[in-house]
PDB file of C-alpha atoms in Angstrom:
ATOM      1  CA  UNK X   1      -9.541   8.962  -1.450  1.00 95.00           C
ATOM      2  CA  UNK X   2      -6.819  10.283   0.847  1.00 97.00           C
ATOM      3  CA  UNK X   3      -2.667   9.663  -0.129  1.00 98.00           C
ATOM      4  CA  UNK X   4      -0.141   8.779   3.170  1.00 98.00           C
ATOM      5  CA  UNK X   5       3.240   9.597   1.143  1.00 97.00           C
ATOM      6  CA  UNK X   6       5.896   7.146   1.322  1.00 97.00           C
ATOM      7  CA  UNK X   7       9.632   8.228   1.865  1.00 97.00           C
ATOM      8  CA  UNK X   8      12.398   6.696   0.302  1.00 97.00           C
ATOM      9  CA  UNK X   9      15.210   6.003   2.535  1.00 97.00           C
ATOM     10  CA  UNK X  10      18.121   5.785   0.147  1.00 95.00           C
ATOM     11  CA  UNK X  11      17.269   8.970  -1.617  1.00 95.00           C
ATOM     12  CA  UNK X  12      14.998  10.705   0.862  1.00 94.00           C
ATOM     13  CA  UNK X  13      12.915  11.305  -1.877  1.00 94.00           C
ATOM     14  CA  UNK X  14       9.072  10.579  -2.400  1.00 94.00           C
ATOM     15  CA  UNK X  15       8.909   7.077  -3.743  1.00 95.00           C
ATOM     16  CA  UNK X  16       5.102   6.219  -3.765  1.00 96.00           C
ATOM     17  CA  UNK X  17       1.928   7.090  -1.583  1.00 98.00           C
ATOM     18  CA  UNK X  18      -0.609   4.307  -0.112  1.00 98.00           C
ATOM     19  CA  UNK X  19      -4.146   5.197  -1.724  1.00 98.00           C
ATOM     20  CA  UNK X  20      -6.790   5.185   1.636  1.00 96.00           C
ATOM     21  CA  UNK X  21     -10.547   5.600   1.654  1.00 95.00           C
ATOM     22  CA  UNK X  22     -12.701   8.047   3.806  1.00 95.00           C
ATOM     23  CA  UNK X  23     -16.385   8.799   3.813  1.00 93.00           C
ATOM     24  CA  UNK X  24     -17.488  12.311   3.616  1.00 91.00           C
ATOM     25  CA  UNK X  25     -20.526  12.181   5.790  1.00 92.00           C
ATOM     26  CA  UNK X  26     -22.912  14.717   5.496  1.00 94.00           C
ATOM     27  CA  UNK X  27     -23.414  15.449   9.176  1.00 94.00           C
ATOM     28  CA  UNK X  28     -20.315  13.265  10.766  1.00 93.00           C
ATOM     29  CA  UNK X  29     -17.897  14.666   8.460  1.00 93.00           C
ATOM     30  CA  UNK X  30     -14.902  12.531   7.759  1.00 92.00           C
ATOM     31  CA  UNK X  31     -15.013   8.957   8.674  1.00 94.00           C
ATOM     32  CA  UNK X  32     -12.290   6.211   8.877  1.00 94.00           C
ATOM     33  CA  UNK X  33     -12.663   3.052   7.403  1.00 92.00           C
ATOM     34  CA  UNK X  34     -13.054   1.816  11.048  1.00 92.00           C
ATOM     35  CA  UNK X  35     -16.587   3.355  11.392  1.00 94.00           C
ATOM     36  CA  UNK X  36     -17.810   2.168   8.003  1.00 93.00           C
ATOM     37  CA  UNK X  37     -16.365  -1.148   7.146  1.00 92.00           C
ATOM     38  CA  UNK X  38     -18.437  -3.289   8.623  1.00 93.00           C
ATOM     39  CA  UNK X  39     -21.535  -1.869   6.991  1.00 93.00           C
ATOM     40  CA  UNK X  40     -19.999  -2.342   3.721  1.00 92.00           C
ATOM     41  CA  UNK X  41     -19.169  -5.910   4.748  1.00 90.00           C
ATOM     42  CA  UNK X  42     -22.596  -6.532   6.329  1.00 94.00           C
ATOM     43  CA  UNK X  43     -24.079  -5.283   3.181  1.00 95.00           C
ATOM     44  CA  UNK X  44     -21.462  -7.722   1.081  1.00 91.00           C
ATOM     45  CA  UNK X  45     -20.221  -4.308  -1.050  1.00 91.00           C
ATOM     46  CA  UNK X  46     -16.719  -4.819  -0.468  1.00 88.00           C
ATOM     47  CA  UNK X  47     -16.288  -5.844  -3.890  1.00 87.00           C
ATOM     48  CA  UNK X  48     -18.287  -2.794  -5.158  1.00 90.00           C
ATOM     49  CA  UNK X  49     -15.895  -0.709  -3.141  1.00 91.00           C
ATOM     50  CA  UNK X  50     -12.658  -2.304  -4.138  1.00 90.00           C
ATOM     51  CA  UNK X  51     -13.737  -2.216  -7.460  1.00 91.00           C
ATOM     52  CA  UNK X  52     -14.438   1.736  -6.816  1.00 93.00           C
ATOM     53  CA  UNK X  53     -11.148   2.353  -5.656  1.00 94.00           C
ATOM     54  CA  UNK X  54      -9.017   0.624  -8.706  1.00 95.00           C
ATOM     55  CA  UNK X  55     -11.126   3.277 -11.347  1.00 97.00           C
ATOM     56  CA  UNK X  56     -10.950   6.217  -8.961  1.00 97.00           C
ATOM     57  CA  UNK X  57      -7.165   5.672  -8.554  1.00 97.00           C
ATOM     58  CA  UNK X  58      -6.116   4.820 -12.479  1.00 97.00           C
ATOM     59  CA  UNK X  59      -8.529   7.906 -13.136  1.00 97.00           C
ATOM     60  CA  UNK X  60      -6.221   9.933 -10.756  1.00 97.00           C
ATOM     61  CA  UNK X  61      -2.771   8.494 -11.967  1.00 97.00           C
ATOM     62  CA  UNK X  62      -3.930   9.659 -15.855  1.00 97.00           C
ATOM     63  CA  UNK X  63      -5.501  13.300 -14.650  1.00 97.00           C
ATOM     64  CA  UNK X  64      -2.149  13.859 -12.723  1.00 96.00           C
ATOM     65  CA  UNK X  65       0.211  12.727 -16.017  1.00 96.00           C
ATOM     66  CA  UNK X  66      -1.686  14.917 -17.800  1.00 96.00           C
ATOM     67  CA  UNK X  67      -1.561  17.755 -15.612  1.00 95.00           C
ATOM     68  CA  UNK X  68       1.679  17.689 -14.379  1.00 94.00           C
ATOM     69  CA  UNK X  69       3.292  15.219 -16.366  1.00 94.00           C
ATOM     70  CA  UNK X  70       3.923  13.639 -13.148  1.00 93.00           C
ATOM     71  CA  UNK X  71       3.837   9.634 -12.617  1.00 94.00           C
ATOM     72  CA  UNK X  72       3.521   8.396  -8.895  1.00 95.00           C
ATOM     73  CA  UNK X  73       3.194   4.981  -8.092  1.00 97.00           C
ATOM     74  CA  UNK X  74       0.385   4.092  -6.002  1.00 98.00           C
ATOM     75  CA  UNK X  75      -0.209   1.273  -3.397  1.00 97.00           C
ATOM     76  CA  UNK X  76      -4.031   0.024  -3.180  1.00 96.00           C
ATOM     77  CA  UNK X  77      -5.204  -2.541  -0.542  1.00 93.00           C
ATOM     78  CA  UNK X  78      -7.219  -5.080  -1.626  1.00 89.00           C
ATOM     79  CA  UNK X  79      -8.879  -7.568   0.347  1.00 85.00           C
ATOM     80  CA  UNK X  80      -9.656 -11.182  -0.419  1.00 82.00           C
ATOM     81  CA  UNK X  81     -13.322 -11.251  -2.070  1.00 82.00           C
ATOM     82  CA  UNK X  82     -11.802  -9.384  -4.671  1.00 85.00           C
ATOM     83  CA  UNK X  83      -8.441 -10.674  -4.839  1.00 84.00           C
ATOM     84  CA  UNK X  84      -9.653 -14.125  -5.704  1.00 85.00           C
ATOM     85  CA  UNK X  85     -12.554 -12.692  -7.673  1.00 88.00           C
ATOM     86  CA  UNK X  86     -12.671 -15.130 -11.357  1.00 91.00           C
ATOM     87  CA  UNK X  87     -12.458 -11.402 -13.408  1.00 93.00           C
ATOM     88  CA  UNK X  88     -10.002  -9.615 -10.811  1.00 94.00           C
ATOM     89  CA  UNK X  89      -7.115  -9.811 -13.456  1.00 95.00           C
ATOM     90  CA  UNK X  90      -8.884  -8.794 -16.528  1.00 96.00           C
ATOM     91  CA  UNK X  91     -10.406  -5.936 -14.982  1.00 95.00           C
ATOM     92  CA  UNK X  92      -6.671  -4.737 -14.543  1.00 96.00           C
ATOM     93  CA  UNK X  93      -5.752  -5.176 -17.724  1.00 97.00           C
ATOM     94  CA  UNK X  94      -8.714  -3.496 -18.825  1.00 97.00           C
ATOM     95  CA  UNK X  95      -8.027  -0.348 -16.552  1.00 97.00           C
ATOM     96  CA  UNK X  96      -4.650  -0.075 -17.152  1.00 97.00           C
ATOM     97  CA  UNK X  97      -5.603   0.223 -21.062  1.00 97.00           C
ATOM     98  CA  UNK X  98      -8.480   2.644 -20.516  1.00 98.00           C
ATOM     99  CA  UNK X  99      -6.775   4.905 -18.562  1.00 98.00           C
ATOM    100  CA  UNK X 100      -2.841   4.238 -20.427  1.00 97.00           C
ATOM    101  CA  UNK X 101      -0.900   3.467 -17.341  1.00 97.00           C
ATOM    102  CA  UNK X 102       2.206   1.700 -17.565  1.00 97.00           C
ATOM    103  CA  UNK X 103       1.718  -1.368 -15.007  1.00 97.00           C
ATOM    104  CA  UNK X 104       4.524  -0.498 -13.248  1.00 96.00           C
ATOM    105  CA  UNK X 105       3.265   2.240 -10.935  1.00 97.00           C
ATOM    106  CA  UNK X 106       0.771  -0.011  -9.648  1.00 97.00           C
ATOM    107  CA  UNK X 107       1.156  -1.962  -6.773  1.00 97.00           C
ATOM    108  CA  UNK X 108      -1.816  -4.071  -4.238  1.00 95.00           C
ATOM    109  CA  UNK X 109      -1.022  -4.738  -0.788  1.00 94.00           C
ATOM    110  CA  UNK X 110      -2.756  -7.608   0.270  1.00 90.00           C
ATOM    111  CA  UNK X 111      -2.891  -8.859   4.331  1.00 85.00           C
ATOM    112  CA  UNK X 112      -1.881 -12.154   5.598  1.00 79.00           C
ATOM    113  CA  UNK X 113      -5.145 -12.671   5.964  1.00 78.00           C
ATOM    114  CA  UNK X 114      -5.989 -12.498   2.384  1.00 81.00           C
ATOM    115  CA  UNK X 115      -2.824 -15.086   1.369  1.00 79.00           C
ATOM    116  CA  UNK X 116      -4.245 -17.659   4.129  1.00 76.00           C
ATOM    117  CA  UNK X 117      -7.513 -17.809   2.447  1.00 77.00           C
ATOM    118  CA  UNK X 118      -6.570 -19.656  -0.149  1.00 80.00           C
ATOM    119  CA  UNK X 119      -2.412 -19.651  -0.625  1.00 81.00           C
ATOM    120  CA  UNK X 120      -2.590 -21.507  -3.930  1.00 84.00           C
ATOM    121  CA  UNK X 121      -4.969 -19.364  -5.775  1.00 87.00           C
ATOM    122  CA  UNK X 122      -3.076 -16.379  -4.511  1.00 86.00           C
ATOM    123  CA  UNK X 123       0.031 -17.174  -4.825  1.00 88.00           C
ATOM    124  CA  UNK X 124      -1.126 -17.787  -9.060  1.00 91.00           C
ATOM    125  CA  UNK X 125      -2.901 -14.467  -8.861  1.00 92.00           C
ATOM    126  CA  UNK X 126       0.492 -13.137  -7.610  1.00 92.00           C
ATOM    127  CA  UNK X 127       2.491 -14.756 -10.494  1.00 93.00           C
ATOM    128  CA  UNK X 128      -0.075 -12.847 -12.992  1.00 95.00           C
ATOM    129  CA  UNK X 129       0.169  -9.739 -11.704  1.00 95.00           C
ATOM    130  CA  UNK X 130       4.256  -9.592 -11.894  1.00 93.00           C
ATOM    131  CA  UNK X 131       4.583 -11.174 -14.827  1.00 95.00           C
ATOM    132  CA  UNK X 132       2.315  -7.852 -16.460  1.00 96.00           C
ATOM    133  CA  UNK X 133       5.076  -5.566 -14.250  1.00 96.00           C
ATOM    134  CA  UNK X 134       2.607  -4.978 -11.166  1.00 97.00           C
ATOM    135  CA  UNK X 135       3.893  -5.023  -7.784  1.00 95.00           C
ATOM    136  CA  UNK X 136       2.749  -7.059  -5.119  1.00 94.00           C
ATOM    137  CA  UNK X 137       3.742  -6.581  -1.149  1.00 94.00           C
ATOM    138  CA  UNK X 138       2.844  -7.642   1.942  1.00 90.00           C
ATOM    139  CA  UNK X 139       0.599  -5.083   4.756  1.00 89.00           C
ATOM    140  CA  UNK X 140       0.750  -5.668   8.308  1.00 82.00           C
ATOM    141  CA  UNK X 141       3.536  -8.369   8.374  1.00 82.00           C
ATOM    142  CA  UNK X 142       4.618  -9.680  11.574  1.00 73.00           C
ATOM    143  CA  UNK X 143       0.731  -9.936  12.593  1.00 71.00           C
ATOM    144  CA  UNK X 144       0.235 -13.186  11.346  1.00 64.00           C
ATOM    145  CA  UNK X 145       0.983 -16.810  12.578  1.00 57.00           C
ATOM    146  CA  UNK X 146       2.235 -18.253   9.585  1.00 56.00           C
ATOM    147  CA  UNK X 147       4.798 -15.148   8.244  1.00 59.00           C
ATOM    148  CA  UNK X 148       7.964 -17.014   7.677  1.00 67.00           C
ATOM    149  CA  UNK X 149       5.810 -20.113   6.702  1.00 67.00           C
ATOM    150  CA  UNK X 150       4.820 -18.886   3.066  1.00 72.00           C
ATOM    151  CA  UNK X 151       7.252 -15.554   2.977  1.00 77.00           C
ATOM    152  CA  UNK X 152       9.898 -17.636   1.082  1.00 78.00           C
ATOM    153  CA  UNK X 153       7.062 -18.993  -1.300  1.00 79.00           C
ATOM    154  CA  UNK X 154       5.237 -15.581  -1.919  1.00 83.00           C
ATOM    155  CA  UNK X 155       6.123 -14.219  -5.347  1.00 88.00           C
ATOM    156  CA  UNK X 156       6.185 -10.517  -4.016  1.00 90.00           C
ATOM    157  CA  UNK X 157       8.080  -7.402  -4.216  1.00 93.00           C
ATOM    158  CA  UNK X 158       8.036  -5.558  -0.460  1.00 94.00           C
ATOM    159  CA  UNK X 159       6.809  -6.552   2.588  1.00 93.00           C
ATOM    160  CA  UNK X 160       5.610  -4.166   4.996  1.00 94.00           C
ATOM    161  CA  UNK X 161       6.309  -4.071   8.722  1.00 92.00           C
ATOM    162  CA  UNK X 162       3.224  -3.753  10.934  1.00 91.00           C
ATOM    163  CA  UNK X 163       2.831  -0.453  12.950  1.00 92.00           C
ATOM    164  CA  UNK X 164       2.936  -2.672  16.344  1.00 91.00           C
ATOM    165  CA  UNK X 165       6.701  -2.905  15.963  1.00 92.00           C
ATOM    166  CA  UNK X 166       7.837   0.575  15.075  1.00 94.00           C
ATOM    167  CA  UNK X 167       6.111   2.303  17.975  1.00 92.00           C
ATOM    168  CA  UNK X 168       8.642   1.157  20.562  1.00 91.00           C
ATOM    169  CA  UNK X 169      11.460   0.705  18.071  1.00 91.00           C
ATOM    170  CA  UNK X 170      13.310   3.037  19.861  1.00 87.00           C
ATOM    171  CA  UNK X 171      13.224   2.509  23.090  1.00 90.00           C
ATOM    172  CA  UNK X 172      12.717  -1.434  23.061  1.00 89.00           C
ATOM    173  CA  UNK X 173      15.508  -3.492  21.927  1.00 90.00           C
ATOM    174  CA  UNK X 174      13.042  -6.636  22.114  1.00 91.00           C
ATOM    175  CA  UNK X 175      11.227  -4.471  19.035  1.00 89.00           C
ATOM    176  CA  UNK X 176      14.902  -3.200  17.326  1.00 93.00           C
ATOM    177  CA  UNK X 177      15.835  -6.652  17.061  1.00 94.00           C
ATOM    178  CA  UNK X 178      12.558  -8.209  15.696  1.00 91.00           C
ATOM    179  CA  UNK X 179      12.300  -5.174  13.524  1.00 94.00           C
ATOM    180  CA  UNK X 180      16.305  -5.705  12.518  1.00 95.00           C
ATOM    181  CA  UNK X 181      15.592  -9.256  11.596  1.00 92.00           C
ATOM    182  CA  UNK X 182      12.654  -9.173   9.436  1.00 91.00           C
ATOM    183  CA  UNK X 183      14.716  -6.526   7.634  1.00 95.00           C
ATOM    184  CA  UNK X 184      17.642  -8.505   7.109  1.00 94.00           C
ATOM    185  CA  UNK X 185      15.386 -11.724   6.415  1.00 90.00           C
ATOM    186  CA  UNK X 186      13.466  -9.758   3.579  1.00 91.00           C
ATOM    187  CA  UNK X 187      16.629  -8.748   2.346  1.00 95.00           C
ATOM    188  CA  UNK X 188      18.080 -11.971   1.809  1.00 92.00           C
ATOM    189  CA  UNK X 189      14.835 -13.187   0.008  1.00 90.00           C
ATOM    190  CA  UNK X 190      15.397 -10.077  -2.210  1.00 92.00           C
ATOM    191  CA  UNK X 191      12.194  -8.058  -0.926  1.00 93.00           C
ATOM    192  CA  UNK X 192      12.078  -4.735   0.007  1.00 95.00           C
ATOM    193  CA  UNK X 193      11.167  -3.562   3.386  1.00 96.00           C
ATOM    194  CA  UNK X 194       9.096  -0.772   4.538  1.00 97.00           C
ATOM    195  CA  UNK X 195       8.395   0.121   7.915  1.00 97.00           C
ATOM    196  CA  UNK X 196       5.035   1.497   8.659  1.00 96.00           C
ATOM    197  CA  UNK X 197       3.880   3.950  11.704  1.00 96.00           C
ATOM    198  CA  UNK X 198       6.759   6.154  11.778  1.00 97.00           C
ATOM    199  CA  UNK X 199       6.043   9.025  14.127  1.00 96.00           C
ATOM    200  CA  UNK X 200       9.685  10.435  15.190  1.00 96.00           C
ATOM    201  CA  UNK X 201      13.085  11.139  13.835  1.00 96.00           C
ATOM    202  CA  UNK X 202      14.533   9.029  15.701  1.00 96.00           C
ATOM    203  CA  UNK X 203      12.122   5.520  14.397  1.00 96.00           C
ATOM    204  CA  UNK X 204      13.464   6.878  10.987  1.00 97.00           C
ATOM    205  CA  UNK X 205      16.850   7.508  11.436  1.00 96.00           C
ATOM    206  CA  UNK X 206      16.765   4.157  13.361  1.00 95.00           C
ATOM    207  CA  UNK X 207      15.068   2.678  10.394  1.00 97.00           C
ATOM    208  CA  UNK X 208      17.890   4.102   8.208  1.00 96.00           C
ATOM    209  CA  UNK X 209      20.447   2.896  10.203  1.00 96.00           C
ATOM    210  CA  UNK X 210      19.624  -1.032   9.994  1.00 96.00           C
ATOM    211  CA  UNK X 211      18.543  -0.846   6.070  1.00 97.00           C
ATOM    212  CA  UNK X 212      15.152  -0.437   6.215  1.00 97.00           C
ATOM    213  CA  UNK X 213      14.414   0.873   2.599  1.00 98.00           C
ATOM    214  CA  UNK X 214      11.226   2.964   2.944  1.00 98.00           C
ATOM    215  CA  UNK X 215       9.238   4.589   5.644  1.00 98.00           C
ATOM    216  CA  UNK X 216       5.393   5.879   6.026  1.00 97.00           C
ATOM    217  CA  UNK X 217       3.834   7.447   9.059  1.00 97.00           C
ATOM    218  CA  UNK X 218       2.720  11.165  10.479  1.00 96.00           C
ATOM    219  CA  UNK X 219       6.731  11.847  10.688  1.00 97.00           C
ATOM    220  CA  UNK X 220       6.489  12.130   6.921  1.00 96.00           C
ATOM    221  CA  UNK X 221       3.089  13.259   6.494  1.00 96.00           C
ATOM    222  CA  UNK X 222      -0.445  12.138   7.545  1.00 96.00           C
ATOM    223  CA  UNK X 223      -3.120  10.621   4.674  1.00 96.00           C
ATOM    224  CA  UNK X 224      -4.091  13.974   3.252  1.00 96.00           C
ATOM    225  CA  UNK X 225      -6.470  15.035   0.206  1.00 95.00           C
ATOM    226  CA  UNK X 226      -5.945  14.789  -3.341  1.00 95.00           C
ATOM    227  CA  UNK X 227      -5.671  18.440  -3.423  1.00 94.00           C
ATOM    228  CA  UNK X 228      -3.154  18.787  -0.766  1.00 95.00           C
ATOM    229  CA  UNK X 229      -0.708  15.886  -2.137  1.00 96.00           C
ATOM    230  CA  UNK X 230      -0.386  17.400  -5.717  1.00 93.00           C
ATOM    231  CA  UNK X 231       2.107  20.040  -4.055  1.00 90.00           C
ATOM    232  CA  UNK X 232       4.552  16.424  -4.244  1.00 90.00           C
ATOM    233  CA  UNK X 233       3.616  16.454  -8.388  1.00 90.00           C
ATOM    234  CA  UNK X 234       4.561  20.469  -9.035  1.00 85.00           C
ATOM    235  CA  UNK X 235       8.198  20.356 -10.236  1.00 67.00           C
ATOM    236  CA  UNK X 236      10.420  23.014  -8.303  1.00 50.00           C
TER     237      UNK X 236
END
């Protein structure tokens, strides 16, 4: 598992990380997702691996309390097979327990994608998972045809702006006023927006300027290692 930090605007402060997987190959060396996904899909494992993931990343949240007395919330993508899986919730509840995390400082991103699949059953799944204090948001948004459709129906927390429409953000006032808007529309649905792909201080200060309220990208810091992220848990 690799961490991508996640600034907050308003305080400029660490506010979560995004949990990402990599394979460790032993003679290609780090892979992305990109060049392993769709063996795990061909081999139907993506519940295996999501399942994987949630254990690996409640084990991680307890060893870091206990070492550093240190909670971070943590953002975990999960796709649809497990989303709508019948034992998905249980096998929360049954993590959080085990490993004595307060629900809070878990949240799941889930795609469009995912909420097209089946909006009814997700939208329920959704309602669970706040209702126990877990945070829900939105990845890629502005990818998808039917974004405004269900946004105002979605019981979730933040909503995430797609990398497409940061990288020009700048220089493309097509982008700054798309961007602009789905801020200001999240806003008055009372969701929080963050803005993914940040790569300059100018996208950020940009992002600061219309109200975005949190930022990830290689301007704040690349996914990096468990190792290497703990220097964010050691009080100064």
């Amino acid at each position: 598992m690799h961490f991508q930090p996640q600034l907050n605007l308003k305080t400029n402060r660490l506010e979560s990380a995004e949990v990402l997987v990599r394979w460790q190959h032993p003679e290609q060396g780090l892979l992305m997702p990109g060049l392993f996904f769709d063996d795990i899909d061909a081999l139907n494992l993506f519940s295996e691996l999501d399942n994987y993931i949630l254990e690996k990343t409640c084990q991680t949240m307890q060893k870091w309390y206990q070492t550093y007395q240190r909670r971070v919330p943590l953002a975990i993508n999960i796709t649809a097979v497990e989303f709508q899986a019948p034992n998905f919730i249980s096998n929360i509840q049954r993590l959080l327990v085990k490993y004595q995390i307060p629900p809070i400082y878990l949240e799941f991103e889930v795609t469009e994608n995912v909420v097209i699949t089946d909006i009814e059953l997700v939208m329920k799944t959704m309602v669970v998972l706040q209702n126990m204090g877990i945070k829900v948001s939105i990845d890629d948004f502005g990818t998808g045809y039917s974004s405004l459709a269900y946004l105002r129906r979605l019981p979730i927390d933040k909503i995430k702006i797609d990398r497409s429409f940061i990288q020009d953000v700048a220089s493309n006032d097509s982008d700054l006023t798309i961007v602009k808007t789905m801020v200001e529309l999240s806003h008055g649905l009372g969701k929080r927006v963050l803005a993914e792909g940040v790569e300059s201080k100018e996208q950020l200060q940009l992002l600061r300027n219309i109200g975005c309220d949190a930022v990830q990208g290689y301007f704040v810091s690349k996914p990096i290692s468990e190792q290497a992220f703990t220097k964010y848990l050691i009080r100064k």
